[in-house]
Coordinates of C-alpha atoms in Angstrom, one line a residue:
X1 CA 35.3 72.2 32.1
X2 CA 34.0 68.8 31.2
X3 CA 33.0 65.9 33.4
X4 CA 34.8 62.6 32.9
X5 CA 32.6 59.5 33.1
X6 CA 32.8 57.2 36.1
X7 CA 31.5 53.7 36.4
X8 CA 29.7 53.0 39.7
X9 CA 28.7 49.6 41.1
X10 CA 25.1 48.7 40.6
X11 CA 23.0 49.8 43.5
X12 CA 25.5 52.5 44.6
X13 CA 23.8 55.1 46.9
X14 CA 22.9 58.5 45.6
X15 CA 25.0 59.9 48.4
X16 CA 28.1 58.2 47.0
X17 CA 27.5 59.8 43.6
X18 CA 27.2 63.2 45.2
X19 CA 30.4 62.6 47.1
X20 CA 32.3 61.7 44.0
X21 CA 31.1 64.9 42.2
X22 CA 32.4 66.9 45.1
X23 CA 35.7 65.1 45.1
X24 CA 36.4 65.8 41.4
X25 CA 38.7 68.7 40.7
X26 CA 36.9 71.9 39.9
X27 CA 38.3 71.8 36.4
X28 CA 36.8 68.4 35.6
X29 CA 33.2 69.1 36.6
X30 CA 31.6 71.0 33.8
X31 CA 32.4 73.3 30.8
X32 CA 33.2 76.7 32.0
X33 CA 30.4 79.3 31.9
X34 CA 32.8 82.1 32.8
X35 CA 36.6 82.4 32.7
X36 CA 38.9 81.4 35.5
X37 CA 42.2 83.2 35.9
X38 CA 43.4 86.7 34.9
X39 CA 40.5 87.0 32.5
X40 CA 37.9 86.5 35.2
X41 CA 34.9 88.8 34.8
X42 CA 35.0 88.9 31.0
X43 CA 31.4 88.5 29.7
X44 CA 31.7 89.5 26.0
X45 CA 28.2 90.2 24.6
X46 CA 26.5 88.7 27.6
X47 CA 22.8 88.0 27.0
X48 CA 22.6 90.0 23.8
X49 CA 20.4 88.4 21.1
X50 CA 22.7 86.2 18.9
X51 CA 23.2 87.0 15.2
X52 CA 24.3 84.1 13.0
X53 CA 26.5 84.8 10.0
X54 CA 27.6 82.6 7.1
X55 CA 29.7 85.0 5.1
X56 CA 32.9 86.9 5.8
X57 CA 31.2 90.2 4.8
X58 CA 28.4 89.6 7.3
X59 CA 30.9 88.7 10.0
X60 CA 32.9 91.9 9.5
X61 CA 29.8 94.0 9.8
X62 CA 28.5 92.1 12.8
X63 CA 31.6 92.4 15.0
X64 CA 32.2 96.1 14.6
X65 CA 31.4 98.7 17.3
X66 CA 31.3 98.5 21.1
X67 CA 27.7 97.6 21.7
X68 CA 27.0 94.2 23.4
X69 CA 26.7 91.6 20.7
X70 CA 26.9 87.8 20.3
X71 CA 28.0 86.7 16.8
X72 CA 27.7 83.1 15.8
X73 CA 29.8 81.9 12.9
X74 CA 28.2 79.1 10.8
X75 CA 30.7 77.5 8.4
X76 CA 34.4 77.6 7.7
X77 CA 35.2 81.1 6.2
X78 CA 38.3 81.8 4.2
X79 CA 40.0 85.2 4.8
X80 CA 43.2 87.0 4.1
X81 CA 44.7 89.0 7.0
X82 CA 42.6 89.7 10.1
X83 CA 39.2 90.9 11.1
X84 CA 39.0 93.5 13.9
X85 CA 36.7 92.6 16.8
X86 CA 35.0 95.4 18.8
X87 CA 34.5 95.6 22.5
X88 CA 31.7 93.8 24.4
X89 CA 31.6 91.0 21.8
X90 CA 31.2 87.2 21.9
X91 CA 32.3 85.3 18.8
X92 CA 31.0 81.7 18.9
X93 CA 31.4 78.9 16.4
X94 CA 28.4 76.8 15.5
X95 CA 29.0 73.1 15.9
X96 CA 32.5 71.6 15.7
X97 CA 33.6 72.7 12.2
X98 CA 33.0 76.5 12.0
X99 CA 35.7 79.2 12.0
X100 CA 38.3 80.7 9.8
X101 CA 41.2 79.6 7.6
X102 CA 44.0 81.6 6.0
X103 CA 44.0 84.5 8.5
X104 CA 42.4 85.3 11.8
X105 CA 41.0 87.8 14.3
X106 CA 42.5 90.9 15.9
X107 CA 41.3 92.3 19.2
X108 CA 42.9 95.7 19.2
X109 CA 42.2 98.6 21.7
X110 CA 39.1 96.7 22.9
X111 CA 37.8 95.3 26.1
X112 CA 35.5 92.5 27.2
X113 CA 35.8 90.0 24.3
X114 CA 35.0 86.3 24.3
X115 CA 36.1 83.9 21.5
X116 CA 34.8 80.3 21.7
X117 CA 34.3 77.2 19.7
X118 CA 36.1 78.2 16.5
X119 CA 38.5 76.4 14.2
X120 CA 41.3 78.8 13.3
X121 CA 43.8 77.3 10.8
X122 CA 46.8 78.3 8.6
X123 CA 47.1 82.0 9.4
X124 CA 49.4 83.2 6.7
X125 CA 52.1 85.6 7.9
X126 CA 51.8 88.4 8.9
X127 CA 48.4 87.5 10.3
X128 CA 48.1 85.6 13.6
X129 CA 45.2 83.2 14.3
X130 CA 44.2 85.6 17.1
X131 CA 46.1 88.8 18.0
X132 CA 45.3 90.6 21.2
X133 CA 46.8 94.2 21.2
X134 CA 46.3 97.0 23.7
X135 CA 43.2 95.2 25.0
X136 CA 41.9 94.0 28.4
X137 CA 39.5 91.3 29.6
X138 CA 39.7 88.7 26.9
X139 CA 38.7 85.0 27.1
X140 CA 39.9 82.6 24.4
X141 CA 38.1 79.3 25.1
X142 CA 37.5 75.9 23.5
X143 CA 39.0 76.8 20.1
X144 CA 41.1 74.5 17.8
X145 CA 44.2 76.3 16.4
X146 CA 46.3 74.5 13.7
X147 CA 48.6 75.0 10.8
X148 CA 51.3 72.6 9.4
X149 CA 55.0 72.1 9.7
X150 CA 55.7 71.3 6.1
X151 CA 56.4 74.9 5.3
X152 CA 59.1 77.2 6.6
X153 CA 58.7 78.4 10.2
X154 CA 57.8 81.9 9.1
X155 CA 55.3 80.9 6.4
X156 CA 52.5 81.1 9.0
X157 CA 52.4 83.6 11.9
X158 CA 51.6 82.9 15.5
X159 CA 48.5 80.9 16.5
X160 CA 47.7 83.2 19.4
X161 CA 49.7 86.3 20.3
X162 CA 49.1 88.8 23.2
X163 CA 51.1 92.0 22.8
X164 CA 51.2 95.8 23.4
X165 CA 50.4 95.9 27.2
X166 CA 47.3 93.8 26.9
X167 CA 46.0 92.5 30.3
X168 CA 43.7 90.1 32.0
X169 CA 43.5 87.4 29.5
X170 CA 42.5 83.7 30.0
X171 CA 43.3 81.0 27.4
X172 CA 41.5 77.8 28.3
X173 CA 40.5 74.4 26.9
X174 CA 42.0 75.1 23.4
X175 CA 44.0 72.8 21.1
X176 CA 47.1 74.0 19.3
X177 CA 48.4 71.7 16.7
X178 CA 51.1 71.3 14.0
X179 CA 52.8 74.7 14.2
X180 CA 56.2 76.3 14.8
X181 CA 55.3 79.4 16.8
X182 CA 52.5 78.7 19.3
X183 CA 51.7 81.6 21.5
X184 CA 53.8 84.8 22.0
X185 CA 53.1 87.1 24.9
X186 CA 55.1 90.4 24.5
X187 CA 56.4 90.9 21.0
X188 CA 59.8 92.5 21.5
X189 CA 62.6 92.8 24.0
X190 CA 62.6 96.5 23.3
X191 CA 59.0 97.2 24.5
X192 CA 59.6 97.4 28.3
X193 CA 58.2 100.9 28.6
X194 CA 54.8 99.8 27.3
X195 CA 54.6 96.2 28.6
X196 CA 56.1 96.3 32.1
X197 CA 53.3 95.8 34.6
X198 CA 50.9 94.4 32.0
X199 CA 50.6 91.2 30.0
X200 CA 48.9 89.1 32.7
X201 CA 47.7 85.9 31.1
X202 CA 46.4 82.5 32.4
X203 CA 46.7 79.3 30.3
X204 CA 44.8 76.3 31.6
X205 CA 43.6 73.0 30.2
X206 CA 45.1 73.5 26.7
X207 CA 46.5 70.8 24.5
X208 CA 49.7 71.7 22.5
X209 CA 50.5 68.9 20.0
X210 CA 53.5 69.1 17.6
X211 CA 54.0 72.8 18.4
X212 CA 57.8 73.5 18.2
X213 CA 58.0 76.4 20.7
X214 CA 56.4 79.5 22.4
X215 CA 54.1 77.4 24.7
X216 CA 54.0 80.3 25.6
X217 CA 56.9 82.7 25.3
X218 CA 56.4 85.5 27.8
X219 CA 58.2 88.8 28.1
X220 CA 57.9 91.3 30.9
X221 CA 54.5 90.0 32.1
X222 CA 53.0 87.6 34.6
X223 CA 51.9 84.2 33.4
X224 CA 50.1 81.3 35.1
X225 CA 50.4 78.0 33.1
X226 CA 48.5 75.2 34.8
X227 CA 46.9 71.9 33.9
X228 CA 48.1 71.9 30.3
X229 CA 49.2 69.0 28.2
X230 CA 52.2 69.5 26.0
X231 CA 53.3 66.9 23.4
X232 CA 56.2 67.0 21.0
X233 CA 57.7 70.4 21.7
X234 CA 61.3 71.5 21.3
X235 CA 61.1 74.3 23.9
X236 CA 57.8 74.8 25.7
X237 CA 57.4 77.4 28.4
X238 CA 59.8 80.3 27.9
X239 CA 60.1 83.1 30.5
X240 CA 62.2 86.1 29.4
X241 CA 62.9 89.8 29.9
X242 CA 62.0 89.6 33.6
X243 CA 58.7 87.9 33.1
X244 CA 57.2 85.9 36.1
X245 CA 55.8 82.4 35.4
X246 CA 54.1 79.9 37.6
X247 CA 54.1 76.5 35.9
X248 CA 51.8 74.2 37.8
X249 CA 50.4 70.6 37.4
X250 CA 51.2 70.3 33.7
X251 CA 52.1 67.2 31.7
X252 CA 55.0 67.3 29.2
X253 CA 55.5 64.4 26.8
X254 CA 58.2 63.9 24.1
X255 CA 59.4 67.5 24.9
X256 CA 63.1 68.5 25.0
X257 CA 62.9 71.5 27.3
X258 CA 59.7 72.0 29.4
X259 CA 60.7 75.4 30.9
X260 CA 63.5 77.8 30.3
X261 CA 64.3 81.2 31.6
X262 CA 67.6 81.7 29.9
X263 CA 67.3 81.7 26.1
X264 CA 67.1 84.2 23.3
X265 CA 67.0 87.5 25.3
X266 CA 69.7 89.5 27.1
X267 CA 67.6 89.5 30.3
X268 CA 66.5 86.2 31.8
X269 CA 63.0 85.5 33.1
X270 CA 61.8 84.0 36.3
X271 CA 59.8 80.7 36.9
X272 CA 58.4 78.6 39.7
X273 CA 57.5 75.0 39.1
X274 CA 55.3 72.7 41.1
X275 CA 53.4 69.5 40.6
X276 CA 54.4 68.9 36.9
X277 CA 55.0 65.6 35.1
X278 CA 58.1 66.4 33.0
X279 CA 58.3 63.1 31.2
X280 CA 62.1 63.4 31.0
X281 CA 62.1 66.9 29.6
X282 CA 64.9 69.3 30.8
X283 CA 64.3 72.4 32.8
X284 CA 66.5 75.5 32.5
X285 CA 65.7 77.7 35.5
X286 CA 68.3 80.4 36.0
X287 CA 66.1 82.6 38.3
X288 CA 63.4 81.4 40.6
X289 CA 60.4 83.8 40.6
X290 CA 58.3 85.5 43.3
X291 CA 55.0 84.7 41.6
X292 CA 53.6 81.8 43.6
X293 CA 50.1 82.8 44.5
X294 CA 47.8 84.0 41.7
X295 CA 45.4 86.8 42.7
X296 CA 42.2 84.8 41.8
X297 CA 40.3 81.7 42.9
X298 CA 41.1 78.5 41.0
X299 CA 41.6 74.8 41.6
X300 CA 44.4 73.0 39.8
X301 CA 43.6 69.4 39.2
X302 CA 46.6 67.0 39.8
X303 CA 48.9 66.3 36.8
X304 CA 47.8 62.6 37.0
X305 CA 44.4 63.5 35.6
X306 CA 45.3 66.2 33.2
X307 CA 45.8 64.1 30.1
X308 CA 42.3 62.5 30.4
X309 CA 40.7 65.9 31.1
X310 CA 42.4 67.8 28.3
X311 CA 42.2 65.2 25.6
X312 CA 38.5 64.7 26.2
X313 CA 37.5 68.3 26.8
X314 CA 39.7 70.7 24.9
X315 CA 39.0 72.1 21.4
X316 CA 36.1 73.2 19.3
X317 CA 33.0 71.1 19.6
X318 CA 33.6 70.2 23.2
X319 CA 31.4 72.9 24.9

């Protein structure tokens, strides 16, 4: 969470500076040192001695296993498909231009994983930019996801998908740009037996720009979507198959439908809205939800300051 600059009159007292810092929303004060939301408590590799890699082969070796590890990626690495990330791992991009293109990362049957400060671009189907499957305690923070919309919608896969009963995930301060299918939570209408009671995900302070839909699309689970900035979407937040969504203090611009609970599935979802700036976008709420109080501490800054916070603080290179 990043501080926005303030101009104070010459000679202003130190006490006034302190008062302003206290008055700022929690989300605007500093870059997060730990996740807020359902992913709270995720530490990744913690204080393990970092290992820096510059090749894909070295990266694949470095992220295997469940021992505590911090792996720094230096450079933009091309790959096909996905690389599996072991438990108790932090993957951290070096600078503002490191990461992966052509494929992505898979967190499968793992726990306690942090992914930060990466550029992840053009994940060719069937590879997502990041896939989280059968995993718990995951923090996806300050990454830049992108593709293009000059190809068919199925040419690339999802930028960030959370599936197969994964739980306790926080997605914060990322940018998602130029894509059709943004972030899918719950892969199928037919997976209730595995997913019901799971798929708890928090999205906050993310910037979705020219992403057509799935911002996010959530089945069966519980989602908290707050302080995000959505530009140029056809359908943004989509709650379906009985999912519960709290949509709070977001800004929607040039968006057709900000929130829907009644599309594309036989069973509608649920949603509660508060404090959003819809910018003329429609809402399609067929069922109001019961999820109004998240089970964790957080402070949602008002929608009036979200655009400034997110455009200055989200994405790789902003830590």
